[in-house]
Tab-separated table of C-alpha atoms in Angstrom:
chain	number	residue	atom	x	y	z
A	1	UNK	CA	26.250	-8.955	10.379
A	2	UNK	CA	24.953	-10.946	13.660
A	3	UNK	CA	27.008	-9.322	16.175
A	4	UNK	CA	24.364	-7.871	18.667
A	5	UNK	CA	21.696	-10.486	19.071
A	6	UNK	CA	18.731	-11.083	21.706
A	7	UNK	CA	18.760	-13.089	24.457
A	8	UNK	CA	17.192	-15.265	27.037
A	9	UNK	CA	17.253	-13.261	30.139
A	10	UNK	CA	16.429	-14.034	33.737
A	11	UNK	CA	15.197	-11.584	35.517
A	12	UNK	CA	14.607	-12.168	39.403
A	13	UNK	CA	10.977	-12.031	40.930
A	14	UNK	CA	9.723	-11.643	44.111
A	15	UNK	CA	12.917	-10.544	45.985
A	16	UNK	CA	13.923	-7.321	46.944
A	17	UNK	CA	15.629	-5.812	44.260
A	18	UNK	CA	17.808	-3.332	46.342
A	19	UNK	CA	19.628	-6.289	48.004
A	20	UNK	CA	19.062	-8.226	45.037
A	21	UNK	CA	21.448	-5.789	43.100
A	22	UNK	CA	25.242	-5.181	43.983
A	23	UNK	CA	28.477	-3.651	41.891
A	24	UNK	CA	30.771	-4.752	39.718
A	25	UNK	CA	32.764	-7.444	40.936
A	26	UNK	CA	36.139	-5.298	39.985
A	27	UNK	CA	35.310	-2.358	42.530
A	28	UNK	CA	36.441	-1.320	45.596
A	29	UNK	CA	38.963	-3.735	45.409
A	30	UNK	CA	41.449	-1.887	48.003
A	31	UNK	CA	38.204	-1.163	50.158
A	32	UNK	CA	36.930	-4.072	52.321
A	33	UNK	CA	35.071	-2.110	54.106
A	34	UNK	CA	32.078	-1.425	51.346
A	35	UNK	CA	31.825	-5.335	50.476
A	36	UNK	CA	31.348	-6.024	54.461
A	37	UNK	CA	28.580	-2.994	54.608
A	38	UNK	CA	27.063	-5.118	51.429
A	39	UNK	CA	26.804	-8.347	52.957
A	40	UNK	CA	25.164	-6.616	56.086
A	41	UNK	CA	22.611	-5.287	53.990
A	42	UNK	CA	22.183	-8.119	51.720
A	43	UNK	CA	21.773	-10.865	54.588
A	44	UNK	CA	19.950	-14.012	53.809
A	45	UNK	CA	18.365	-12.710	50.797
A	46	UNK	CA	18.628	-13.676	47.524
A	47	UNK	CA	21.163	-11.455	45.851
A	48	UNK	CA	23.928	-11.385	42.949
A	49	UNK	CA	25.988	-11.023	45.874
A	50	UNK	CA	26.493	-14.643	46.298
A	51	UNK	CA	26.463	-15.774	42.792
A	52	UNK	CA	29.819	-13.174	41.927
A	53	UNK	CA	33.410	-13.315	42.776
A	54	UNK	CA	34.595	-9.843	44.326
A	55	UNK	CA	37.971	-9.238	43.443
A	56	UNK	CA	38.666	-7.495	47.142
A	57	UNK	CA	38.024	-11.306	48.239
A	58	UNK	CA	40.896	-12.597	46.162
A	59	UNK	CA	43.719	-14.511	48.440
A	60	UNK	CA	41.117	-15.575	50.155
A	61	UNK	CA	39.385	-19.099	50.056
A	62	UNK	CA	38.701	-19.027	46.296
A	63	UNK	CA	37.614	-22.886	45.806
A	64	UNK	CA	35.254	-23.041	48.712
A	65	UNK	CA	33.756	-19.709	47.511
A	66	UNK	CA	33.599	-20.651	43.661
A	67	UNK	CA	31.989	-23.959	45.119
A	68	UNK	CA	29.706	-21.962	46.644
A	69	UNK	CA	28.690	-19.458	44.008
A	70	UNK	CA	27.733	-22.596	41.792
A	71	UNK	CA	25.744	-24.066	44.292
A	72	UNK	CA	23.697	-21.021	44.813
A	73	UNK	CA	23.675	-20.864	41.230
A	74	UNK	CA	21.531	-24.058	41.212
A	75	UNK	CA	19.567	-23.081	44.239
A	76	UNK	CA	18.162	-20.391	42.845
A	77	UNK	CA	17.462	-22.301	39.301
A	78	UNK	CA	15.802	-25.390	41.523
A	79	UNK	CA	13.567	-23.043	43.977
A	80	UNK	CA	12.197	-20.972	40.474
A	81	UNK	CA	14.015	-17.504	41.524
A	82	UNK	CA	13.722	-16.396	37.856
A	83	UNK	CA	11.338	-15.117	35.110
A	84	UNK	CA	12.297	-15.780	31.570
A	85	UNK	CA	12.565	-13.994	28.517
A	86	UNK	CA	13.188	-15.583	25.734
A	87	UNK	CA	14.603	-13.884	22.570
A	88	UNK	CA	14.610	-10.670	24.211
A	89	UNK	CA	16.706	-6.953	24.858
A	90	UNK	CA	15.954	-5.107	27.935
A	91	UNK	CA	16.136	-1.295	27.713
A	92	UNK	CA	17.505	0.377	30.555
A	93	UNK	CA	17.701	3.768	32.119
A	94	UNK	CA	20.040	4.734	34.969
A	95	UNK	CA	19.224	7.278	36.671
A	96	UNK	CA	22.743	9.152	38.032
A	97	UNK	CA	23.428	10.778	41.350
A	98	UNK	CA	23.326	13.872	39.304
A	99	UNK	CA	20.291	13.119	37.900
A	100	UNK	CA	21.243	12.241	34.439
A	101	UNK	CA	19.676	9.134	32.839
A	102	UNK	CA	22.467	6.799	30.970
A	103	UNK	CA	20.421	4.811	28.119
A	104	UNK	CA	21.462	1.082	27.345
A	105	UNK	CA	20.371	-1.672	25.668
A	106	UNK	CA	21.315	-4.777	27.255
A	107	UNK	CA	21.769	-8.280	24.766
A	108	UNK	CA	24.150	-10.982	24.068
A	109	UNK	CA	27.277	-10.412	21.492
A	110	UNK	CA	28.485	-12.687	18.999
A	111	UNK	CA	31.749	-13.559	20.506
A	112	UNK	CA	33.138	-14.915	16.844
A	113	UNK	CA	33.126	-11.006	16.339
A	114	UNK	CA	35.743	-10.084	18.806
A	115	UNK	CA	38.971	-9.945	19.482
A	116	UNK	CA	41.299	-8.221	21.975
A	117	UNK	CA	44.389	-8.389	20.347
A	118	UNK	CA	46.207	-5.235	19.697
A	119	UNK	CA	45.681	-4.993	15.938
A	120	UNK	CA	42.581	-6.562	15.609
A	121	UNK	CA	40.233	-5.942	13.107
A	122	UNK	CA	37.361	-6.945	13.992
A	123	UNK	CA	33.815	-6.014	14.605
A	124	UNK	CA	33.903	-5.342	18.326
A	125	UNK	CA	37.345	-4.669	19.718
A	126	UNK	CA	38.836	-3.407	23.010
A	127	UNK	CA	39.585	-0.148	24.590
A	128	UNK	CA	42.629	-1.308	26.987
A	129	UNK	CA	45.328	-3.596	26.987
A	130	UNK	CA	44.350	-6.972	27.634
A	131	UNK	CA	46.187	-8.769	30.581
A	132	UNK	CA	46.303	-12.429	29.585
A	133	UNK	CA	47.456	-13.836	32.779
A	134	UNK	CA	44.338	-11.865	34.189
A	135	UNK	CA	41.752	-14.736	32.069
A	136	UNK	CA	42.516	-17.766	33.858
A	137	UNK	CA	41.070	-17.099	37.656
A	138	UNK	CA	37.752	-15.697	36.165
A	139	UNK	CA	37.880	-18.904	33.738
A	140	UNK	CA	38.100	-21.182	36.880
A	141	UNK	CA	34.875	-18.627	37.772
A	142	UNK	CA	33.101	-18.397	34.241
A	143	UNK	CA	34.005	-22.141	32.750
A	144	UNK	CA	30.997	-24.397	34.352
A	145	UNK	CA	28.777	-21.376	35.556
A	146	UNK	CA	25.006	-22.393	34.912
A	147	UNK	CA	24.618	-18.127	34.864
A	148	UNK	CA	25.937	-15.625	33.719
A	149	UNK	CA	26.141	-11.951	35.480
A	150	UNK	CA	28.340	-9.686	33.574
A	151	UNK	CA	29.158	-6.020	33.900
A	152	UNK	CA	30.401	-5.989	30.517
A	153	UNK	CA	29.783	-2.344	28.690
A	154	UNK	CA	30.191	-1.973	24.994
A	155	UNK	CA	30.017	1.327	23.093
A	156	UNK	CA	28.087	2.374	20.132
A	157	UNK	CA	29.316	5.183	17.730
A	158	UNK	CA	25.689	6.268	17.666
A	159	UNK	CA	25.804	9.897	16.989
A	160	UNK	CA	22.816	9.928	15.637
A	161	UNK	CA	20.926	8.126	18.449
A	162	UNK	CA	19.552	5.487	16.390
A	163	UNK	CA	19.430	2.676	18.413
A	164	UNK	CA	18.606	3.868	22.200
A	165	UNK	CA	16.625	6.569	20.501
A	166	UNK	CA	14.194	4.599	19.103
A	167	UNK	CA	13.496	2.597	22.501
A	168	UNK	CA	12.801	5.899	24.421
A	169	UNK	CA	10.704	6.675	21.684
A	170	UNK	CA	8.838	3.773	22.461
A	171	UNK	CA	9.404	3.262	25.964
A	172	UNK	CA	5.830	3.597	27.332
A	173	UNK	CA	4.982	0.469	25.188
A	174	UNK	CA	7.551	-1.452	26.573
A	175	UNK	CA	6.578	-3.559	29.642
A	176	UNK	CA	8.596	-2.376	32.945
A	177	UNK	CA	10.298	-5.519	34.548
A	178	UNK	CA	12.161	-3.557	37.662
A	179	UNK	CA	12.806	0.293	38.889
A	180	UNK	CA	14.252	0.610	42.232
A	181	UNK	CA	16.994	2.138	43.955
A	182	UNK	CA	20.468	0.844	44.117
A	183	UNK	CA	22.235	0.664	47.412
A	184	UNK	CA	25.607	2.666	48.451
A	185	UNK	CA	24.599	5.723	46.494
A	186	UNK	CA	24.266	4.045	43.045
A	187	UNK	CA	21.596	6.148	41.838
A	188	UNK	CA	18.191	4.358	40.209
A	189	UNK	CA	17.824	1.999	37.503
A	190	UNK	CA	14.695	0.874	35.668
A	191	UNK	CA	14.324	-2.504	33.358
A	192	UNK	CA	12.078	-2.275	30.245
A	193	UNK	CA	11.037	-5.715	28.289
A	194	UNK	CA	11.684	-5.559	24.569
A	195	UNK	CA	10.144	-8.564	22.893
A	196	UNK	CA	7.868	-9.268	19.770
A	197	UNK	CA	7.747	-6.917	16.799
A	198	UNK	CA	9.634	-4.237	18.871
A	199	UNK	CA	12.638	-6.889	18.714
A	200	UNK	CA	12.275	-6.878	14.552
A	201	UNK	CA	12.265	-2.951	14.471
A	202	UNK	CA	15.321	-2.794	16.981
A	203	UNK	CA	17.299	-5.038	14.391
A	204	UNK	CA	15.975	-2.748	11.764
A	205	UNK	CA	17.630	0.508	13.722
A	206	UNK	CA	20.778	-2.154	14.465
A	207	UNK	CA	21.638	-2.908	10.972
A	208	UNK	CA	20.800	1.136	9.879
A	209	UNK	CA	23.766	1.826	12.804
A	210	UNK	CA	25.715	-0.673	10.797
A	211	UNK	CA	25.074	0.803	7.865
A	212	UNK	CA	26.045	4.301	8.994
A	213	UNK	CA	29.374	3.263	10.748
A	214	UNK	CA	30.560	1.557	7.697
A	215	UNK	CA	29.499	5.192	5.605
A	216	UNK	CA	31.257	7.176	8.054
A	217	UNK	CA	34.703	5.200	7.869
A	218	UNK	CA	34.310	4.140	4.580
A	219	UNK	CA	37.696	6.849	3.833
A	220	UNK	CA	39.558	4.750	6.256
A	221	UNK	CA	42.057	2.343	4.848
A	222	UNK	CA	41.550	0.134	8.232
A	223	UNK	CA	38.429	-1.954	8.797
A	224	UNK	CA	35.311	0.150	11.013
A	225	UNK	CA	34.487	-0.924	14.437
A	226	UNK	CA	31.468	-1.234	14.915
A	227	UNK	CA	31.295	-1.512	18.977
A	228	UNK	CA	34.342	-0.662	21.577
A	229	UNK	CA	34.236	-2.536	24.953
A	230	UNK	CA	34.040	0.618	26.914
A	231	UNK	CA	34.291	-1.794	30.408
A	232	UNK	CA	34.677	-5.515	31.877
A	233	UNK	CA	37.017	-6.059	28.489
A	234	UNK	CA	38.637	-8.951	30.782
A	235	UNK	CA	35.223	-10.352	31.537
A	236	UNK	CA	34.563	-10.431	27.982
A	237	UNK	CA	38.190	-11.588	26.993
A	238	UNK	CA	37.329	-15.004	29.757
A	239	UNK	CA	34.158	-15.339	28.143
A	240	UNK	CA	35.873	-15.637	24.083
A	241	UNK	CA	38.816	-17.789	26.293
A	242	UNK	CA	36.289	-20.395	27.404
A	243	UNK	CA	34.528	-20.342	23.811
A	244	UNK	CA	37.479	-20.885	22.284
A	245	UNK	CA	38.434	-23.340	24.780
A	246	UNK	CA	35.059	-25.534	24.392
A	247	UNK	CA	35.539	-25.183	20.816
A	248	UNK	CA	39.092	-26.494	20.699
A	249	UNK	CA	37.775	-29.719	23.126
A	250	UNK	CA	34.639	-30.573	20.280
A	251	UNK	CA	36.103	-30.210	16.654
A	252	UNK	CA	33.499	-30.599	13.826
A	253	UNK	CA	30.600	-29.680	16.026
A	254	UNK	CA	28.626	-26.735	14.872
A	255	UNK	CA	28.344	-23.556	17.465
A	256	UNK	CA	25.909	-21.796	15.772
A	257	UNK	CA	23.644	-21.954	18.325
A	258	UNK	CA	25.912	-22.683	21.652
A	259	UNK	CA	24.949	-20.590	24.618
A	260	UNK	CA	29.229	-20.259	24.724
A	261	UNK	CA	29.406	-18.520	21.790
A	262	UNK	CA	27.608	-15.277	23.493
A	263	UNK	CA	28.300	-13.100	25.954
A	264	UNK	CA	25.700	-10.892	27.600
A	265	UNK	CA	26.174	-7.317	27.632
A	266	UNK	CA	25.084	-3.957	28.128
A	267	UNK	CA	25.569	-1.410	24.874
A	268	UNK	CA	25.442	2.282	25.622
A	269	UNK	CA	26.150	5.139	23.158
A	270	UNK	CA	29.541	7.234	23.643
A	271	UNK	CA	27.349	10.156	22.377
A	272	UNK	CA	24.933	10.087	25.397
A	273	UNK	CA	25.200	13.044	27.325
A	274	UNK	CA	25.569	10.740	30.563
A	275	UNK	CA	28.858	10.022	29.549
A	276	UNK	CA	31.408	11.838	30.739
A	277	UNK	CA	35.453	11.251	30.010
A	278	UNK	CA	38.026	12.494	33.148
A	279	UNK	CA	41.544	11.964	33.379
A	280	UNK	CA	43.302	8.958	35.364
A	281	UNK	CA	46.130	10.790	37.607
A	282	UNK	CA	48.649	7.851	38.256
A	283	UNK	CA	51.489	8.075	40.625
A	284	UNK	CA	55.212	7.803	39.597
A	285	UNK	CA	57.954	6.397	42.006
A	286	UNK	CA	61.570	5.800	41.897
A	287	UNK	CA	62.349	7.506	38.602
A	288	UNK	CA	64.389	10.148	37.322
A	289	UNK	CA	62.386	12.659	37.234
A	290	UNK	CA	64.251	14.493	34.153
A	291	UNK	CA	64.255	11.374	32.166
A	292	UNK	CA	60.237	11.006	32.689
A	293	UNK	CA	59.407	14.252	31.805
A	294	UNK	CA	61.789	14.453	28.536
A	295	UNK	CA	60.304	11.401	27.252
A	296	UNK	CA	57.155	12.386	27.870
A	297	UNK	CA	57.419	15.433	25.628
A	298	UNK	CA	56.230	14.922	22.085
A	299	UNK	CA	58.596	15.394	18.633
């Protein structure tokens, strides 16, 4: 089943990678204040910064500043801001504020393998509710980007540690690409390079996980998932949107091998001890409060 695959991945060079690197797009949205302390710190230098959309921006401008994300986009493919790797996975390790290390793996999914629909049954499926009128401004964002910079995180069932365990195992083999600090308090992060023969043994441990998942569930009258889009599910959900949407526009033509057909992503294991699940306290207003709490009570 081809539904975690390698990559080519760009990986900056010669900048500084603490400006270089900023936050999900989808944070801070109600806090202005962090995304002005970002672009004081970023400056003139090259950074994701100006090649993302922050959603604390949006009312704003939006054409000028799409026009000028793909513009810098092309800049910094013209003036050689990149190193590629080819047919590659980078292993990653972030280092917490509480100094616990969260293990990923980051590569491109098979976007033929998922679906956000409610009752889907497929491969890799989502974790939330999927807000369709939610695709269409990233679209105008994602649909003629030469680049893609995702924050997409997809969980493995791994209890077993197959697939992350393997790469620490090996870790001191693997060439480091980047280890720096993030800014705002983010904690550190360090890039490994997995290429070459440790690629072939990855995709051995990938298709053993496979194997396992489909062992554990095999009792279950509903189809395994294999991967759960723990976050960025509508980042993903724009990326199978414009897939689906260059598909429709070229009928006949094969996408085996279209750069559309993938998403990049980062897969982490639910099992890691990093991981840690706390309640979302949401506020009620203008209800009775009776009639909440009795139909909040279970049968």
């Amino acid at each position: 089943m081809n539904v975690f695959e390698t990559a080519k991945i760009l990986v900056p060079k010669n900048v500084d990678m603490e400006k270089w690197a900023v936050i999900a797009c989808d944070q801070f949205t109600s806090q202005p204040e962090y995304w002005e302390r970002v672009e004081e710190k970023v400056g003139e230098a090259p950074s994701t910064l100006k090649l993302i959309f922050p959603e604390a921006k949006l009312g704003e401008e939006s054409s000028e500043l799409v026009s000028d994300i793909r513009n810098t986009m092309e800049a910094y493919m013209n003036e050689q801001v990149f190193e590629e790797h080819p047919d590659a996975f980078i292993y990653v390790e972030r280092t917490l504020l509480d100094g616990t290390i969260r293990k990923g793996i980051v590569g491109a999914i098979n976007l033929e393998e998922y679906d956000y629909s409610p009752h889907s049954q497929s491969a890799i499926r989502a974790t939330e509710k999927t807000v369709v009128e939610r695709i269409p401004p990233r679209k105008i964002i994602r649909e003629n980007a030469m680049l893609e910079l995702p924050h997409i995180l997809l969980f493995s069932d791994d209890e077993k540690d197959i697939m992350c365990g393997y790469l620490e195992s090996v870790k001191e083999e693997l060439p480091l690409l980047y280890s720096f600090d993030l800014m705002e308090e983010g904690g550190h992060i360090e890039g490994r390079l997995v290429s070459g023969e440790k690629v072939t043994t990855f995709l051995e441990k990938l298709e053993a996980y496979l194997d396992f998942i489909q062992y554990k569930y095999a009792n279950s009258k509903k189809t395994p998932m294999m991967f759960a889009v723990a976050d960025g599910n509508h980042s993903l959900a724009t990326a199978k949107a414009c897939f689906e949407d260059i598909r429709l526009k070229n009928p006949g033509k094969d996408f085996k091998d279209h750069p559309a057909r993938f998403a990049l992503v980062e897969m982490v294991n639910i099992h890691d001890e990093a991981q840690k699940f706390e309640p979302i306290h949401r506020i009620v207003k203008n209800v009775d409060v009776n009639a909440l709490l009795g139909a909040l009570i279970l049968d």
